PDB file of C-alpha atoms in Angstrom:
ATOM      1  CA  MET A   1      28.752  52.833 -13.685  1.00  0.00           C
ATOM      2  CA  LYS A   2      29.483  49.206 -14.580  1.00  0.00           C
ATOM      3  CA  LYS A   3      26.193  48.959 -16.507  1.00  0.00           C
ATOM      4  CA  MET A   4      27.075  52.098 -18.462  1.00  0.00           C
ATOM      5  CA  MET A   5      30.460  50.625 -19.412  1.00  0.00           C
ATOM      6  CA  ILE A   6      28.847  47.378 -20.586  1.00  0.00           C
ATOM      7  CA  LEU A   7      26.259  49.328 -22.584  1.00  0.00           C
ATOM      8  CA  ALA A   8      28.967  51.504 -24.174  1.00  0.00           C
ATOM      9  CA  ALA A   9      31.023  48.434 -25.082  1.00  0.00           C
ATOM     10  CA  SER A  10      28.044  46.648 -26.621  1.00  0.00           C
ATOM     11  CA  LEU A  11      27.073  49.723 -28.626  1.00  0.00           C
ATOM     12  CA  ALA A  12      30.625  50.128 -29.875  1.00  0.00           C
ATOM     13  CA  TYR A  13      30.724  46.462 -30.889  1.00  0.00           C
ATOM     14  CA  GLY A  14      27.339  46.717 -32.557  1.00  0.00           C
ATOM     15  CA  GLN A  15      28.437  49.710 -34.553  1.00  0.00           C
ATOM     16  CA  HIS A  16      31.853  48.415 -35.442  1.00  0.00           C
ATOM     17  CA  GLY A  17      31.739  44.632 -34.872  1.00  0.00           C
ATOM     18  CA  HIS A  18      33.839  43.169 -37.635  1.00  0.00           C
ATOM     19  CA  ASP A  19      33.785  46.233 -39.855  1.00  0.00           C
ATOM     20  CA  SER A  20      37.159  46.799 -41.438  1.00  0.00           C
ATOM     21  CA  HIS A  21      38.684  50.184 -40.891  1.00  0.00           C
ATOM     22  CA  GLY A  22      41.021  50.955 -43.726  1.00  0.00           C
ATOM     23  CA  LYS A  23      41.184  52.190 -47.264  1.00  0.00           C
ATOM     24  CA  GLU A  24      38.665  50.853 -49.796  1.00  0.00           C
ATOM     25  CA  MET A  25      40.490  49.941 -52.982  1.00  0.00           C
ATOM     26  CA  THR A  26      40.833  47.647 -55.972  1.00  0.00           C
ATOM     27  CA  MET A  27      44.182  46.106 -56.810  1.00  0.00           C
ATOM     28  CA  THR A  28      45.734  43.561 -59.132  1.00  0.00           C
ATOM     29  CA  GLY A  29      48.089  40.975 -57.714  1.00  0.00           C
ATOM     30  CA  LEU A  30      49.498  37.492 -58.121  1.00  0.00           C
ATOM     31  CA  VAL A  31      48.128  34.792 -55.794  1.00  0.00           C
ATOM     32  CA  VAL A  32      51.137  33.095 -54.144  1.00  0.00           C
ATOM     33  CA  ASP A  33      51.602  30.610 -51.334  1.00  0.00           C
ATOM     34  CA  THR A  34      53.390  32.319 -48.484  1.00  0.00           C
ATOM     35  CA  GLY A  35      55.562  29.325 -47.558  1.00  0.00           C
ATOM     36  CA  CYS A  36      57.424  28.980 -50.838  1.00  0.00           C
ATOM     37  CA  TYR A  37      57.341  32.663 -51.744  1.00  0.00           C
ATOM     38  CA  LEU A  38      58.768  33.899 -48.440  1.00  0.00           C
ATOM     39  CA  SER A  39      61.237  31.074 -47.812  1.00  0.00           C
ATOM     40  CA  HIS A  40      62.753  30.678 -51.288  1.00  0.00           C
ATOM     41  CA  ASP A  41      61.119  33.252 -53.604  1.00  0.00           C
ATOM     42  CA  THR A  42      59.257  30.611 -55.633  1.00  0.00           C
ATOM     43  CA  LYS A  43      56.302  31.770 -57.708  1.00  0.00           C
ATOM     44  CA  GLY A  44      54.866  31.568 -61.193  1.00  0.00           C
ATOM     45  CA  GLU A  45      53.259  29.145 -63.585  1.00  0.00           C
ATOM     46  CA  LYS A  46      55.782  26.331 -62.969  1.00  0.00           C
ATOM     47  CA  HIS A  47      54.962  26.474 -59.258  1.00  0.00           C
ATOM     48  CA  VAL A  48      51.185  25.833 -59.487  1.00  0.00           C
ATOM     49  CA  ALA A  49      51.248  22.172 -58.370  1.00  0.00           C
ATOM     50  CA  CYS A  50      53.465  22.897 -55.366  1.00  0.00           C
ATOM     51  CA  ALA A  51      51.503  26.002 -54.357  1.00  0.00           C
ATOM     52  CA  THR A  52      48.245  24.055 -54.633  1.00  0.00           C
ATOM     53  CA  ALA A  53      49.610  21.285 -52.396  1.00  0.00           C
ATOM     54  CA  CYS A  54      50.830  23.883 -49.891  1.00  0.00           C
ATOM     55  CA  ALA A  55      47.460  25.678 -49.844  1.00  0.00           C
ATOM     56  CA  LYS A  56      45.570  22.387 -49.367  1.00  0.00           C
ATOM     57  CA  ALA A  57      47.886  21.626 -46.437  1.00  0.00           C
ATOM     58  CA  GLY A  58      46.941  24.951 -44.831  1.00  0.00           C
ATOM     59  CA  VAL A  59      49.756  27.246 -45.944  1.00  0.00           C
ATOM     60  CA  PRO A  60      48.172  30.703 -46.334  1.00  0.00           C
ATOM     61  CA  LEU A  61      47.841  32.199 -49.781  1.00  0.00           C
ATOM     62  CA  ALA A  62      48.540  35.892 -50.267  1.00  0.00           C
ATOM     63  CA  LEU A  63      48.368  38.642 -52.878  1.00  0.00           C
ATOM     64  CA  LEU A  64      51.629  39.889 -54.338  1.00  0.00           C
ATOM     65  CA  ASP A  65      51.875  43.291 -55.995  1.00  0.00           C
ATOM     66  CA  GLU A  66      54.714  42.412 -58.341  1.00  0.00           C
ATOM     67  CA  ALA A  67      55.447  46.045 -59.247  1.00  0.00           C
ATOM     68  CA  SER A  68      56.198  47.059 -55.653  1.00  0.00           C
ATOM     69  CA  GLY A  69      57.037  43.639 -54.194  1.00  0.00           C
ATOM     70  CA  THR A  70      54.416  44.189 -51.487  1.00  0.00           C
ATOM     71  CA  LEU A  71      52.713  41.096 -50.086  1.00  0.00           C
ATOM     72  CA  TYR A  72      49.135  41.469 -48.814  1.00  0.00           C
ATOM     73  CA  ILE A  73      47.735  38.903 -46.398  1.00  0.00           C
ATOM     74  CA  PRO A  74      44.024  38.130 -46.951  1.00  0.00           C
ATOM     75  CA  VAL A  75      42.106  38.985 -43.781  1.00  0.00           C
ATOM     76  CA  ALA A  76      39.250  36.669 -42.837  1.00  0.00           C
ATOM     77  CA  ALA A  77      36.852  39.306 -41.518  1.00  0.00           C
ATOM     78  CA  ASP A  78      33.987  36.996 -42.539  1.00  0.00           C
ATOM     79  CA  HIS A  79      35.326  34.040 -40.474  1.00  0.00           C
ATOM     80  CA  LYS A  80      35.947  32.028 -43.648  1.00  0.00           C
ATOM     81  CA  ASN A  81      39.145  30.451 -44.897  1.00  0.00           C
ATOM     82  CA  GLN A  82      40.476  32.829 -47.529  1.00  0.00           C
ATOM     83  CA  ASN A  83      42.511  30.037 -49.164  1.00  0.00           C
ATOM     84  CA  GLU A  84      39.263  28.502 -50.448  1.00  0.00           C
ATOM     85  CA  ARG A  85      38.416  31.782 -52.104  1.00  0.00           C
ATOM     86  CA  LEU A  86      41.838  32.161 -53.737  1.00  0.00           C
ATOM     87  CA  MET A  87      42.615  28.516 -54.677  1.00  0.00           C
ATOM     88  CA  PRO A  88      41.104  28.766 -58.189  1.00  0.00           C
ATOM     89  CA  PHE A  89      43.607  31.558 -58.886  1.00  0.00           C
ATOM     90  CA  ILE A  90      46.854  30.072 -57.536  1.00  0.00           C
ATOM     91  CA  GLU A  91      49.849  31.609 -59.323  1.00  0.00           C
ATOM     92  CA  LYS A  92      47.515  33.698 -61.494  1.00  0.00           C
ATOM     93  CA  LYS A  93      46.873  37.423 -61.524  1.00  0.00           C
ATOM     94  CA  VAL A  94      43.639  38.545 -59.920  1.00  0.00           C
ATOM     95  CA  LYS A  95      41.717  41.762 -59.519  1.00  0.00           C
ATOM     96  CA  VAL A  96      40.483  42.138 -55.945  1.00  0.00           C
ATOM     97  CA  SER A  97      38.271  44.764 -54.385  1.00  0.00           C
ATOM     98  CA  GLY A  98      38.015  45.331 -50.674  1.00  0.00           C
ATOM     99  CA  THR A  99      39.688  47.122 -47.823  1.00  0.00           C
ATOM    100  CA  LEU A 100      43.391  47.628 -47.215  1.00  0.00           C
ATOM    101  CA  VAL A 101      44.216  47.314 -43.511  1.00  0.00           C
ATOM    102  CA  GLU A 102      47.618  47.758 -41.880  1.00  0.00           C
ATOM    103  CA  LYS A 103      48.908  47.038 -38.406  1.00  0.00           C
ATOM    104  CA  GLY A 104      52.390  46.624 -37.003  1.00  0.00           C
ATOM    105  CA  GLY A 105      53.979  46.707 -40.447  1.00  0.00           C
ATOM    106  CA  VAL A 106      51.712  43.974 -41.847  1.00  0.00           C
ATOM    107  CA  LYS A 107      49.557  44.785 -44.854  1.00  0.00           C
ATOM    108  CA  GLY A 108      46.274  42.922 -45.020  1.00  0.00           C
ATOM    109  CA  PHE A 109      43.414  42.935 -47.467  1.00  0.00           C
ATOM    110  CA  VAL A 110      39.775  42.234 -46.600  1.00  0.00           C
ATOM    111  CA  ILE A 111      38.541  40.786 -49.896  1.00  0.00           C
ATOM    112  CA  LYS A 112      35.028  41.671 -51.016  1.00  0.00           C
ATOM    113  CA  SER A 113      35.380  40.364 -54.581  1.00  0.00           C
ATOM    114  CA  VAL A 114      37.989  38.473 -56.550  1.00  0.00           C
ATOM    115  CA  GLU A 115      38.159  37.715 -60.266  1.00  0.00           C
ATOM    116  CA  ALA A 116      40.768  36.805 -62.860  1.00  0.00           C
ATOM    117  CA  ALA A 117      42.690  39.865 -64.025  1.00  0.00           C
ATOM    118  CA  LYS A 118      42.484  40.724 -67.687  1.00  0.00           C
TER     119      LYS A 118
END
């Protein structure tokens, strides 16, 4: 019985491993640093230097849908720091494709591609 449970668990992990279960989508958002945005609503072109310093210090960057006010946390399903991926776009609008994932009221986004929004 124990061997069957181990086999079932390993098969489930092999099939699902780090696959993201959510809704595939493309969205446009503003890359913001979570520290300044959440604590004192700071964002925008005048905030680039501060947001860059925050991101380099380890403050997570996130994607803000300005129309709805929804903040999406980049999910590191690939075991890589998502700040590195988003740093070239700090306080700029981006078009991201990937998977929307939600849990416990938190909205996350597994980024497959990111580019400057037109």
